């Protein structure tokens, strides 16, 4: 079956053309495409709507088929560039320098809520009005990942956050300290670009921030206790630092 079938009499794309375009869009979005991705996208017809095209692309050598991500569906297709990138990332980041990233919850790079289930809510008080009842990939939500694992979920512009820490030490303390310093650094970057004068955290996991074990790590990182919670104040940049950043190519993303 050819991948690029002719248009029908009305000039609209044929079913094969539509499936081909959809398959390429999904491959470019995810790099490695699995049944779970298609289900998360609510594609009409599910995985079967693009499977024949993916199989034909693999047989023609344009994409690869294999078991790239352990623990998920066995039927996985990937762009050659994505496979090369996965090979480069086989080694985990150094333990003393973990990688933290903050993403929109809807970003394809966030696997939680699509190919991976959200972890259980770490809410100490189930009746807390500030704690969310469910984690979602909503437009207002953001996630913080540490070496690809979820460590925080927050709502944009909302001072109440959820954190997901390991149960045992010393990993628990290491993750908490790294997350606090990341949030401090990220907060300073946002304040420099948005003009806001501070960042406020009111509750963590439904508890007042001062009562949560993260409080000491946040203070070590640069947050200060206040009447509404923990606040991060903007640190003005020196003229020399500002000139250096401007000459180096602009703001940090």
Coordinates of N, CA and C in Angstrom, one line a residue:
X1 N 0.9 -1.2 0.0 CA 0.0 0.0 0.0 C 0.9 1.2 0.0
X2 N 0.8 2.1 -1.0 CA 1.6 3.3 -1.0 C 1.3 4.3 0.1
X3 N 2.4 5.0 0.6 CA 2.2 5.9 1.7 C 1.5 7.2 1.2
X4 N 1.7 7.6 0.0 CA 1.1 8.8 -0.5 C 0.1 8.5 -1.6
X5 N -1.1 8.2 -1.2 CA -2.2 7.9 -2.1 C -2.7 9.2 -2.7
X6 N -3.3 9.1 -3.9 CA -3.8 10.3 -4.6 C -5.0 10.8 -3.8
X7 N -5.2 12.2 -4.0 CA -6.4 12.8 -3.4 C -7.7 12.3 -4.1
X8 N -8.7 12.4 -3.3 CA -10.0 11.9 -3.9 C -10.6 13.0 -4.9
X9 N -11.7 12.7 -5.4 CA -12.3 13.6 -6.5 C -12.5 15.0 -6.0
X10 N -12.8 15.2 -4.7 CA -13.1 16.5 -4.1 C -11.8 17.2 -3.8
X11 N -10.6 16.6 -3.9 CA -9.4 17.2 -3.6 C -9.0 17.1 -2.2
X12 N -9.7 16.4 -1.4 CA -9.4 16.3 0.1 C -8.4 15.1 0.2
X13 N -7.5 15.2 1.3 CA -6.6 14.1 1.4 C -7.2 12.7 1.6
X14 N -6.6 11.7 1.0 CA -7.2 10.4 1.2 C -6.9 9.9 2.6
X15 N -7.5 8.8 3.0 CA -7.4 8.2 4.3 C -5.9 7.9 4.6
X16 N -5.2 7.4 3.5 CA -3.8 7.0 3.7 C -2.9 8.2 3.9
X17 N -3.2 9.3 3.1 CA -2.5 10.5 3.3 C -2.7 11.1 4.6
X18 N -3.9 11.1 5.1 CA -4.2 11.6 6.5 C -3.4 10.8 7.5
X19 N -3.4 9.5 7.4 CA -2.7 8.7 8.4 C -1.2 8.9 8.3
X20 N -0.7 9.1 7.1 CA 0.7 9.3 6.9 C 1.1 10.6 7.6
X21 N 0.3 11.7 7.4 CA 0.6 13.0 8.0 C 0.6 12.9 9.5
X22 N -0.4 12.2 10.0 CA -0.6 12.1 11.4 C 0.6 11.3 12.1
X23 N 1.0 10.2 11.4 CA 2.1 9.4 11.9 C 3.4 10.2 12.0
X24 N 3.6 11.0 10.9 CA 4.9 11.8 10.9 C 4.8 12.9 12.0
X25 N 3.6 13.5 12.2 CA 3.5 14.5 13.2 C 3.7 13.9 14.6
X26 N 3.2 12.8 14.9 CA 3.4 12.1 16.2 C 4.9 11.7 16.4
X27 N 5.5 11.2 15.3 CA 6.9 10.8 15.4 C 7.8 12.1 15.7
X28 N 7.5 13.2 15.0 CA 8.3 14.4 15.2 C 8.1 15.0 16.6
X29 N 6.9 14.7 17.1 CA 6.6 15.3 18.5 C 7.2 14.5 19.6
X30 N 7.2 13.2 19.5 CA 7.7 12.3 20.6 C 9.1 11.7 20.3
X31 N 9.5 11.6 19.1 CA 10.8 10.9 18.8 C 10.6 9.4 18.8
X32 N 10.2 8.9 19.9 CA 9.9 7.4 20.1 C 8.4 7.4 20.3
X33 N 7.7 6.7 19.4 CA 6.2 6.7 19.4 C 5.7 5.3 19.9
X34 N 4.8 5.3 20.9 CA 4.3 4.1 21.4 C 2.7 4.2 21.4
X35 N 2.1 3.1 21.7 CA 0.7 3.0 21.7 C 0.1 4.0 22.8
X36 N 0.9 4.1 23.9 CA 0.4 5.0 25.0 C 0.4 6.4 24.5
X37 N 1.3 6.9 23.7 CA 1.3 8.2 23.2 C 0.0 8.5 22.4
X38 N -0.3 7.6 21.5 CA -1.5 7.7 20.6 C -2.7 7.8 21.5
X39 N -2.8 6.9 22.5 CA -4.0 6.9 23.4 C -4.1 8.3 24.1
X40 N -2.9 8.8 24.5 CA -3.0 10.1 25.2 C -3.4 11.3 24.3
X41 N -3.1 11.1 23.0 CA -3.5 12.2 22.1 C -5.0 12.0 21.6
X42 N -5.7 11.0 22.1 CA -7.1 10.8 21.7 C -7.3 10.7 20.2
X43 N -6.4 10.0 19.6 CA -6.5 9.9 18.1 C -7.6 9.0 17.7
X44 N -8.5 9.5 16.9 CA -9.7 8.6 16.5 C -9.2 7.3 15.8
X45 N -9.7 6.2 16.3 CA -9.3 4.9 15.8 C -8.1 4.3 16.6
X46 N -7.5 5.1 17.5 CA -6.4 4.6 18.3 C -5.1 4.3 17.5
X47 N -4.3 3.4 18.0 CA -3.1 3.0 17.4 C -3.2 2.4 16.1
X48 N -4.3 1.7 15.8 CA -4.6 1.1 14.5 C -4.7 2.1 13.4
X49 N -5.0 3.4 13.8 CA -5.2 4.4 12.7 C -3.8 4.8 12.1
X50 N -2.7 4.5 12.8 CA -1.4 4.9 12.2 C -0.5 3.7 12.1
X51 N -0.9 2.5 12.6 CA 0.0 1.4 12.7 C 0.5 1.0 11.3
X52 N -0.4 0.9 10.3 CA 0.0 0.4 9.0 C 1.0 1.4 8.3
X53 N 0.8 2.7 8.5 CA 1.7 3.6 8.0 C 3.1 3.5 8.7
X54 N 3.1 3.4 10.0 CA 4.3 3.2 10.8 C 5.1 1.9 10.3
X55 N 4.3 0.9 10.1 CA 4.9 -0.4 9.6 C 5.6 -0.2 8.2
X56 N 4.9 0.5 7.3 CA 5.4 0.8 6.0 C 6.6 1.7 6.1
X57 N 6.6 2.7 6.9 CA 7.8 3.5 7.1 C 9.0 2.7 7.6
X58 N 8.7 1.8 8.5 CA 9.8 1.0 9.1 C 10.4 0.0 8.0
X59 N 9.5 -0.6 7.2 CA 9.9 -1.5 6.2 C 10.7 -0.8 5.1
X60 N 10.5 0.5 4.9 CA 11.2 1.3 3.9 C 12.5 1.9 4.4
X61 N 12.8 1.7 5.7 CA 14.0 2.1 6.4 C 14.0 3.5 6.8
X62 N 12.8 4.2 6.8 CA 12.8 5.6 7.2 C 12.7 5.8 8.7
X63 N 12.1 4.8 9.4 CA 12.1 4.8 10.9 C 12.5 3.5 11.4
X64 N 12.7 3.4 12.7 CA 13.2 2.1 13.4 C 12.1 1.6 14.2
X65 N 12.1 0.2 14.4 CA 11.2 -0.4 15.3 C 12.0 -1.2 16.3
X66 N 11.6 -1.2 17.6 CA 12.3 -1.9 18.6 C 11.7 -1.7 19.9
X67 N 12.4 -2.1 21.0 CA 12.0 -2.0 22.3 C 12.9 -1.0 23.0
X68 N 12.6 0.3 22.8 CA 13.4 1.4 23.2 C 13.2 1.8 24.7
X69 N 12.0 1.7 25.1 CA 11.7 2.2 26.5 C 11.1 1.0 27.3
X70 N 11.9 0.5 28.3 CA 11.5 -0.6 29.0 C 10.2 -0.4 29.9
X71 N 9.4 -1.4 30.0 CA 8.3 -1.3 30.9 C 7.0 -0.8 30.2
X72 N 7.1 -0.4 28.9 CA 6.0 0.1 28.2 C 5.7 -0.9 27.0
X73 N 4.7 -0.5 26.2 CA 4.3 -1.4 25.1 C 5.4 -1.8 24.3
X74 N 5.3 -3.1 23.8 CA 6.3 -3.7 23.0 C 6.4 -3.1 21.6
X75 N 5.3 -2.5 21.1 CA 5.3 -1.9 19.7 C 5.7 -0.5 19.8
X76 N 7.0 -0.2 19.5 CA 7.5 1.1 19.5 C 8.3 1.4 18.2
X77 N 8.0 2.6 17.8 CA 8.7 3.1 16.5 C 9.4 4.4 16.9
X78 N 10.6 4.6 16.2 CA 11.4 5.8 16.5 C 12.0 6.3 15.3
X79 N 12.2 7.7 15.3 CA 13.1 8.3 14.2 C 14.5 7.9 14.5
X80 N 15.3 7.8 13.4 CA 16.7 7.4 13.6 C 17.5 8.4 14.5
X81 N 17.2 9.7 14.4 CA 17.8 10.7 15.2 C 17.5 10.5 16.7
X82 N 16.3 10.0 17.0 CA 15.9 9.8 18.4 C 16.6 8.6 18.9
X83 N 16.8 7.6 18.1 CA 17.6 6.4 18.6 C 19.0 6.8 18.9
X84 N 19.6 7.6 18.0 CA 21.0 8.0 18.3 C 21.1 8.8 19.6
X85 N 20.1 9.7 19.8 CA 20.1 10.5 21.0 C 20.0 9.6 22.3
X86 N 19.1 8.6 22.2 CA 18.9 7.6 23.3 C 20.3 6.9 23.6
X87 N 21.0 6.6 22.6 CA 22.3 5.9 22.8 C 23.3 6.8 23.6
X88 N 23.2 8.1 23.3 CA 24.1 9.1 23.9 C 23.7 9.3 25.4
X89 N 22.4 9.0 25.7 CA 21.9 9.2 27.1 C 21.8 8.0 27.9
X90 N 22.5 6.9 27.5 CA 22.5 5.7 28.3 C 23.1 5.9 29.7
X91 N 24.1 6.7 29.8 CA 24.7 7.0 31.1 C 24.0 8.1 31.9
X92 N 23.6 7.8 33.1 CA 22.9 8.8 33.9 C 23.8 9.9 34.2
X93 N 23.2 11.1 34.5 CA 24.0 12.3 34.9 C 24.8 12.0 36.2
X94 N 25.9 12.6 36.4 CA 26.6 12.4 37.7 C 25.8 12.6 38.9
X95 N 26.0 11.7 39.9 CA 25.1 11.8 41.1 C 25.3 13.2 41.8
X96 N 26.5 13.8 41.7 CA 26.7 15.1 42.3 C 26.1 16.3 41.5
X97 N 25.6 16.0 40.3 CA 25.1 17.1 39.5 C 23.9 16.6 38.7
X98 N 22.8 16.3 39.4 CA 21.6 15.8 38.7 C 21.0 16.9 37.8
X99 N 20.2 16.5 36.8 CA 19.6 17.4 35.9 C 18.1 17.7 36.3
X100 N 17.9 19.0 36.6 CA 16.5 19.5 36.9 C 16.0 20.3 35.7
X101 N 14.7 20.0 35.3 CA 14.1 20.8 34.3 C 12.6 21.1 34.7
X102 N 12.1 22.2 34.3 CA 10.7 22.6 34.6 C 10.0 22.7 33.3
X103 N 8.9 22.0 33.2 CA 8.2 22.0 31.9 C 6.7 22.2 32.1
X104 N 6.0 22.7 31.1 CA 4.6 22.7 31.1 C 4.1 21.2 31.2
X105 N 3.1 21.0 32.0 CA 2.6 19.6 32.2 C 2.2 19.0 30.9
X106 N 1.8 19.8 29.9 CA 1.3 19.4 28.6 C 2.4 19.1 27.6
X107 N 3.7 19.5 28.0 CA 4.8 19.3 27.1 C 5.0 17.8 26.8
X108 N 5.2 17.4 25.5 CA 5.4 16.0 25.2 C 6.6 15.4 25.9
X109 N 7.6 16.3 26.3 CA 8.7 15.8 27.1 C 8.4 15.4 28.5
X110 N 7.2 15.7 29.0 CA 6.7 15.2 30.3 C 6.0 13.9 30.1
X111 N 6.5 12.8 30.5 CA 5.8 11.5 30.3 C 4.7 11.2 31.2
X112 N 4.6 12.0 32.3 CA 3.6 11.7 33.4 C 2.2 12.1 32.9
X113 N 1.3 11.3 33.2 CA -0.1 11.6 32.8 C -0.4 11.1 31.3
X114 N 0.6 10.6 30.6 CA 0.4 10.1 29.3 C 1.0 8.6 29.2
X115 N 2.3 8.5 29.0 CA 2.8 7.1 29.0 C 3.1 6.6 30.4
X116 N 3.3 7.4 31.4 CA 3.5 7.0 32.7 C 2.4 7.5 33.6
X117 N 2.0 6.7 34.6 CA 0.9 7.2 35.5 C 1.5 8.2 36.5
X118 N 0.6 9.1 36.9 CA 1.0 10.0 38.0 C 1.3 9.2 39.3
X119 N 2.2 9.6 40.1 CA 2.4 9.0 41.4 C 1.2 9.4 42.3
X120 N 1.1 8.6 43.4 CA 0.0 8.9 44.3 C 0.2 10.3 44.9
X121 N -0.9 11.0 45.2 CA -0.8 12.4 45.7 C -0.1 12.3 47.1
X122 N 0.9 13.1 47.3 CA 1.6 13.1 48.6 C 1.0 14.1 49.6
X123 N -0.3 14.1 49.8 CA -1.0 15.0 50.6 C -1.2 14.5 52.0
X124 N -0.7 15.2 53.0 CA -0.8 14.7 54.4 C -2.2 14.9 54.9
X125 N -2.9 15.9 54.5 CA -4.3 16.2 55.0 C -5.2 16.1 53.8
X126 N -6.0 15.0 53.8 CA -6.9 14.8 52.6 C -8.0 15.8 52.5
X127 N -8.2 16.6 53.6 CA -9.3 17.6 53.6 C -8.7 19.0 53.3
X128 N -7.4 19.1 53.0 CA -6.9 20.4 52.8 C -7.5 21.1 51.6
X129 N -7.9 22.3 51.7 CA -8.5 23.0 50.6 C -7.5 23.5 49.6
X130 N -6.2 23.6 50.0 CA -5.2 24.1 49.1 C -4.6 23.0 48.2
X131 N -4.7 21.7 48.6 CA -4.1 20.6 47.8 C -5.0 20.2 46.7
X132 N -4.5 19.9 45.5 CA -5.3 19.4 44.4 C -5.8 18.0 44.7
X133 N -7.0 17.7 44.2 CA -7.6 16.4 44.3 C -7.1 15.4 43.3
X134 N -6.5 15.9 42.2 CA -6.0 15.1 41.1 C -4.9 15.8 40.3
X135 N -4.0 15.1 39.8 CA -2.9 15.6 39.0 C -3.3 15.5 37.6
X136 N -3.1 16.6 36.8 CA -3.6 16.6 35.4 C -2.5 17.3 34.5
X137 N -2.6 17.0 33.2 CA -1.8 17.6 32.2 C -2.5 18.9 31.7
X138 N -3.0 19.7 32.6 CA -3.7 20.9 32.3 C -2.8 22.0 31.8
X139 N -3.4 23.0 31.1 CA -2.6 24.1 30.6 C -2.0 25.0 31.7
X140 N -2.6 25.0 32.8 CA -2.1 25.8 33.9 C -1.1 25.1 34.8
X141 N -0.8 23.8 34.5 CA 0.1 23.1 35.4 C 1.5 23.0 34.8
X142 N 2.5 22.9 35.8 CA 3.9 22.7 35.4 C 4.4 21.6 36.3
X143 N 5.5 20.9 35.8 CA 6.2 19.9 36.5 C 7.6 20.2 36.6
X144 N 8.3 19.6 37.6 CA 9.7 19.7 37.8 C 10.2 18.2 37.8
X145 N 11.1 17.9 36.8 CA 11.7 16.6 36.7 C 13.1 16.6 37.1
X146 N 13.5 15.6 37.9 CA 14.9 15.4 38.3 C 15.4 14.1 37.6
X147 N 16.4 14.3 36.7 CA 16.8 13.1 35.9 C 15.6 12.3 35.4
X148 N 14.6 13.0 34.9 CA 13.5 12.4 34.3 C 12.4 12.0 35.2
X149 N 12.6 12.1 36.6 CA 11.6 11.6 37.5 C 10.9 12.8 38.1
X150 N 9.6 12.7 38.3 CA 8.8 13.8 38.8 C 9.1 14.1 40.3
X151 N 9.5 15.4 40.6 CA 9.7 15.8 42.0 C 8.8 16.9 42.4
X152 N 8.1 17.6 41.5 CA 7.2 18.6 41.9 C 6.2 18.9 40.8
X153 N 5.0 19.2 41.3 CA 3.9 19.6 40.4 C 3.3 20.9 41.0
X154 N 3.1 21.9 40.1 CA 2.6 23.2 40.6 C 1.7 23.8 39.5
X155 N 0.9 24.7 40.0 CA -0.1 25.4 39.1 C 0.5 26.8 38.9
X156 N 0.5 27.2 37.6 CA 1.2 28.5 37.3 C 0.5 29.7 38.1
X157 N 1.3 30.5 38.7 CA 0.8 31.6 39.5 C 0.2 31.2 40.8
X158 N 0.3 30.0 41.2 CA -0.4 29.5 42.5 C 0.7 29.2 43.5
X159 N 0.6 29.7 44.8 CA 1.7 29.5 45.7 C 1.6 28.1 46.4
X160 N 0.7 27.2 46.0 CA 0.6 25.9 46.7 C 1.2 24.9 45.7
X161 N 2.2 24.1 46.2 CA 2.8 23.1 45.3 C 2.8 21.7 46.0
X162 N 3.1 20.7 45.1 CA 3.2 19.3 45.6 C 4.6 18.9 45.3
X163 N 5.3 18.2 46.2 CA 6.6 17.7 46.0 C 6.6 16.2 46.2
X164 N 7.4 15.5 45.5 CA 7.5 14.0 45.5 C 8.9 13.6 45.8
X165 N 9.2 13.3 47.1 CA 10.5 13.0 47.6 C 10.7 11.5 47.9
X166 N 11.9 10.9 47.7 CA 12.1 9.5 48.1 C 11.8 9.3 49.5
X167 N 11.4 8.1 49.8 CA 11.1 7.8 51.2 C 12.2 7.6 52.2
X168 N 13.4 7.3 51.6 CA 14.6 7.0 52.5 C 15.7 8.0 52.3
X169 N 16.4 8.2 53.4 CA 17.7 9.0 53.4 C 18.8 8.1 52.9
X170 N 19.9 8.6 52.3 CA 20.1 10.1 52.1 C 19.5 10.6 50.8
X171 N 18.8 9.8 50.0 CA 18.2 10.3 48.8 C 17.2 11.3 49.0
X172 N 16.4 11.2 50.1 CA 15.4 12.2 50.3 C 15.9 13.6 50.5
X173 N 17.0 13.7 51.4 CA 17.6 15.0 51.6 C 18.3 15.5 50.4
X174 N 18.9 14.6 49.6 CA 19.6 15.1 48.4 C 18.6 15.7 47.4
X175 N 17.5 15.0 47.2 CA 16.5 15.5 46.2 C 15.9 16.8 46.7
X176 N 15.6 16.8 48.1 CA 15.0 18.0 48.6 C 15.9 19.2 48.5
X177 N 17.2 19.1 48.8 CA 18.1 20.2 48.6 C 18.3 20.6 47.2
X178 N 18.4 19.6 46.3 CA 18.5 20.0 44.9 C 17.3 20.7 44.3
X179 N 16.1 20.2 44.7 CA 14.9 20.9 44.3 C 14.8 22.3 44.8
X180 N 15.1 22.5 46.1 CA 15.1 23.9 46.7 C 16.0 24.8 45.9
X181 N 17.2 24.4 45.7 CA 18.1 25.3 44.9 C 17.7 25.5 43.5
X182 N 17.1 24.5 42.9 CA 16.6 24.7 41.5 C 15.4 25.7 41.5
X183 N 14.5 25.6 42.5 CA 13.4 26.5 42.6 C 13.9 27.9 42.9
X184 N 14.9 28.1 43.7 CA 15.5 29.4 43.9 C 16.1 30.0 42.6
X185 N 16.9 29.2 41.9 CA 17.5 29.7 40.7 C 16.5 30.0 39.6
X186 N 15.5 29.1 39.5 CA 14.5 29.3 38.5 C 13.6 30.6 38.9
X187 N 13.4 30.7 40.2 CA 12.6 31.9 40.6 C 13.3 33.2 40.3
X188 N 14.6 33.2 40.5 CA 15.4 34.5 40.2 C 15.4 34.7 38.7
X189 N 15.5 33.7 37.9 CA 15.5 33.9 36.5 C 14.1 34.5 36.0
X190 N 13.0 34.0 36.6 CA 11.7 34.5 36.2 C 11.5 35.9 36.7
X191 N 12.0 36.2 37.9 CA 11.8 37.6 38.3 C 12.6 38.6 37.5
X192 N 13.8 38.2 37.0 CA 14.6 39.1 36.2 C 13.9 39.3 34.8
X193 N 13.2 38.3 34.3 CA 12.6 38.5 33.0 C 11.1 39.0 33.1
X194 N 10.5 38.8 34.2 CA 9.1 39.3 34.3 C 8.9 40.6 35.1
X195 N 9.9 41.0 35.9 CA 9.8 42.2 36.6 C 9.1 42.0 38.0
X196 N 8.7 40.8 38.3 CA 8.1 40.5 39.6 C 9.2 40.7 40.7
X197 N 8.8 41.1 41.9 CA 9.7 41.3 43.0 C 9.9 40.2 43.9
X198 N 9.1 39.1 43.8 CA 9.2 38.0 44.7 C 8.5 36.8 44.2
X199 N 8.8 35.6 44.8 CA 8.1 34.4 44.6 C 7.6 33.8 45.9
X200 N 6.4 33.4 46.0 CA 5.8 33.0 47.3 C 5.4 31.5 47.2
X201 N 5.7 30.8 48.3 CA 5.2 29.4 48.5 C 4.5 29.4 49.8
X202 N 3.2 29.1 49.7 CA 2.3 29.1 50.9 C 2.2 27.7 51.5
X203 N 1.9 26.7 50.7 CA 1.8 25.3 51.2 C 2.6 24.4 50.4
X204 N 3.0 23.2 51.0 CA 3.6 22.1 50.3 C 2.8 20.9 50.7
X205 N 2.3 20.2 49.7 CA 1.5 19.0 50.0 C 0.3 19.2 50.9
X206 N -0.3 20.4 50.8 CA -1.4 20.7 51.7 C -1.1 21.2 53.1
X207 N 0.2 21.2 53.4 CA 0.7 21.7 54.7 C 1.2 23.1 54.6
X208 N 1.1 23.9 55.7 CA 1.8 25.2 55.7 C 3.3 25.0 55.4
X209 N 3.9 25.8 54.6 CA 5.2 25.5 54.1 C 6.2 25.4 55.3
X210 N 6.0 26.2 56.4 CA 6.9 26.2 57.5 C 6.8 24.8 58.3
X211 N 5.7 24.1 58.1 CA 5.6 22.8 58.8 C 6.1 21.6 58.0
X212 N 6.5 21.9 56.8 CA 6.9 20.8 55.9 C 8.5 20.7 56.0
X213 N 9.0 19.4 55.9 CA 10.5 19.3 55.9 C 11.2 20.0 54.9
X214 N 10.6 20.4 53.8 CA 11.2 21.2 52.7 C 11.6 22.6 53.2
X215 N 11.0 23.1 54.3 CA 11.2 24.5 54.7 C 12.7 24.8 55.0
X216 N 13.4 23.9 55.7 CA 14.8 24.2 56.0 C 15.6 24.2 54.7
X217 N 15.3 23.3 53.8 CA 16.1 23.3 52.5 C 15.8 24.6 51.7
X218 N 14.5 25.1 51.7 CA 14.2 26.3 51.0 C 14.9 27.5 51.6
X219 N 15.0 27.5 53.0 CA 15.8 28.6 53.6 C 17.3 28.6 53.3
X220 N 17.8 27.4 53.3 CA 19.2 27.2 52.9 C 19.5 27.7 51.5
X221 N 18.5 27.6 50.6 CA 18.6 27.9 49.2 C 18.4 29.4 48.9
X222 N 17.8 30.1 49.9 CA 17.6 31.5 49.7 C 16.2 32.1 50.0
X223 N 15.2 31.2 50.3 CA 13.9 31.6 50.6 C 13.9 32.2 52.1
X224 N 12.9 33.1 52.4 CA 12.8 33.7 53.7 C 11.4 33.5 54.2
X225 N 11.3 33.1 55.5 CA 9.9 33.0 56.1 C 9.2 34.3 56.2
X226 N 7.9 34.3 56.0 CA 7.1 35.5 56.1 C 5.7 35.1 56.6
X227 N 4.8 36.1 56.7 CA 3.5 35.9 57.3 C 2.6 35.0 56.4
X228 N 2.9 35.0 55.1 CA 2.1 34.2 54.1 C 2.8 32.9 53.7
X229 N 4.1 32.7 54.2 CA 4.8 31.5 53.8 C 6.2 31.8 53.6
X230 N 6.9 31.1 52.6 CA 8.2 31.3 52.3 C 8.3 32.2 51.0
X231 N 9.1 33.2 51.1 CA 9.2 34.1 50.0 C 10.7 34.2 49.5
X232 N 10.8 34.3 48.2 CA 12.1 34.5 47.5 C 12.1 35.9 47.0
X233 N 13.0 36.7 47.5 CA 13.1 38.1 47.0 C 14.1 38.2 45.8
X234 N 13.8 39.2 45.0 CA 14.6 39.4 43.8 C 16.0 39.9 44.2
X235 N 17.0 39.3 43.7 CA 18.4 39.8 43.9 C 18.8 40.6 42.7
X236 N 19.0 42.0 42.9 CA 19.4 42.8 41.7 C 20.7 42.3 41.2
X237 N 20.9 42.3 39.9 CA 22.1 42.0 39.3 C 23.1 43.2 39.3
X238 N 24.3 42.9 39.4 CA 25.3 44.0 39.3 C 25.4 44.5 37.9
X239 N 25.9 45.7 37.7 CA 26.0 46.3 36.3 C 26.9 45.4 35.5
X240 N 28.0 44.9 36.1 CA 29.0 44.1 35.3 C 28.4 42.8 34.9
X241 N 27.6 42.2 35.8 CA 26.9 40.9 35.5 C 25.9 41.1 34.4
X242 N 25.1 42.2 34.5 CA 24.1 42.5 33.5 C 24.7 42.7 32.1
X243 N 25.9 43.4 32.1 CA 26.5 43.6 30.8 C 27.0 42.3 30.2
X244 N 27.6 41.5 31.1 CA 28.1 40.2 30.6 C 27.0 39.3 30.1
X245 N 25.8 39.3 30.7 CA 24.7 38.5 30.2 C 24.2 39.0 28.9
X246 N 24.1 40.3 28.8 CA 23.6 40.9 27.5 C 24.5 40.6 26.4
X247 N 25.9 40.7 26.6 CA 26.8 40.4 25.6 C 26.9 38.9 25.2
X248 N 26.4 38.0 26.2 CA 26.5 36.6 25.9 C 25.4 36.0 25.2
X249 N 24.4 36.9 24.9 CA 23.3 36.4 24.1 C 21.9 36.5 24.7
X250 N 21.7 37.2 25.8 CA 20.4 37.4 26.3 C 20.1 36.6 27.5
X251 N 18.8 36.5 27.8 CA 18.3 35.8 29.0 C 18.5 34.3 29.0
X252 N 18.5 33.8 30.2 CA 18.5 32.3 30.3 C 17.2 31.7 30.2
X253 N 17.0 30.7 29.4 CA 15.7 30.1 29.3 C 15.4 29.0 30.3

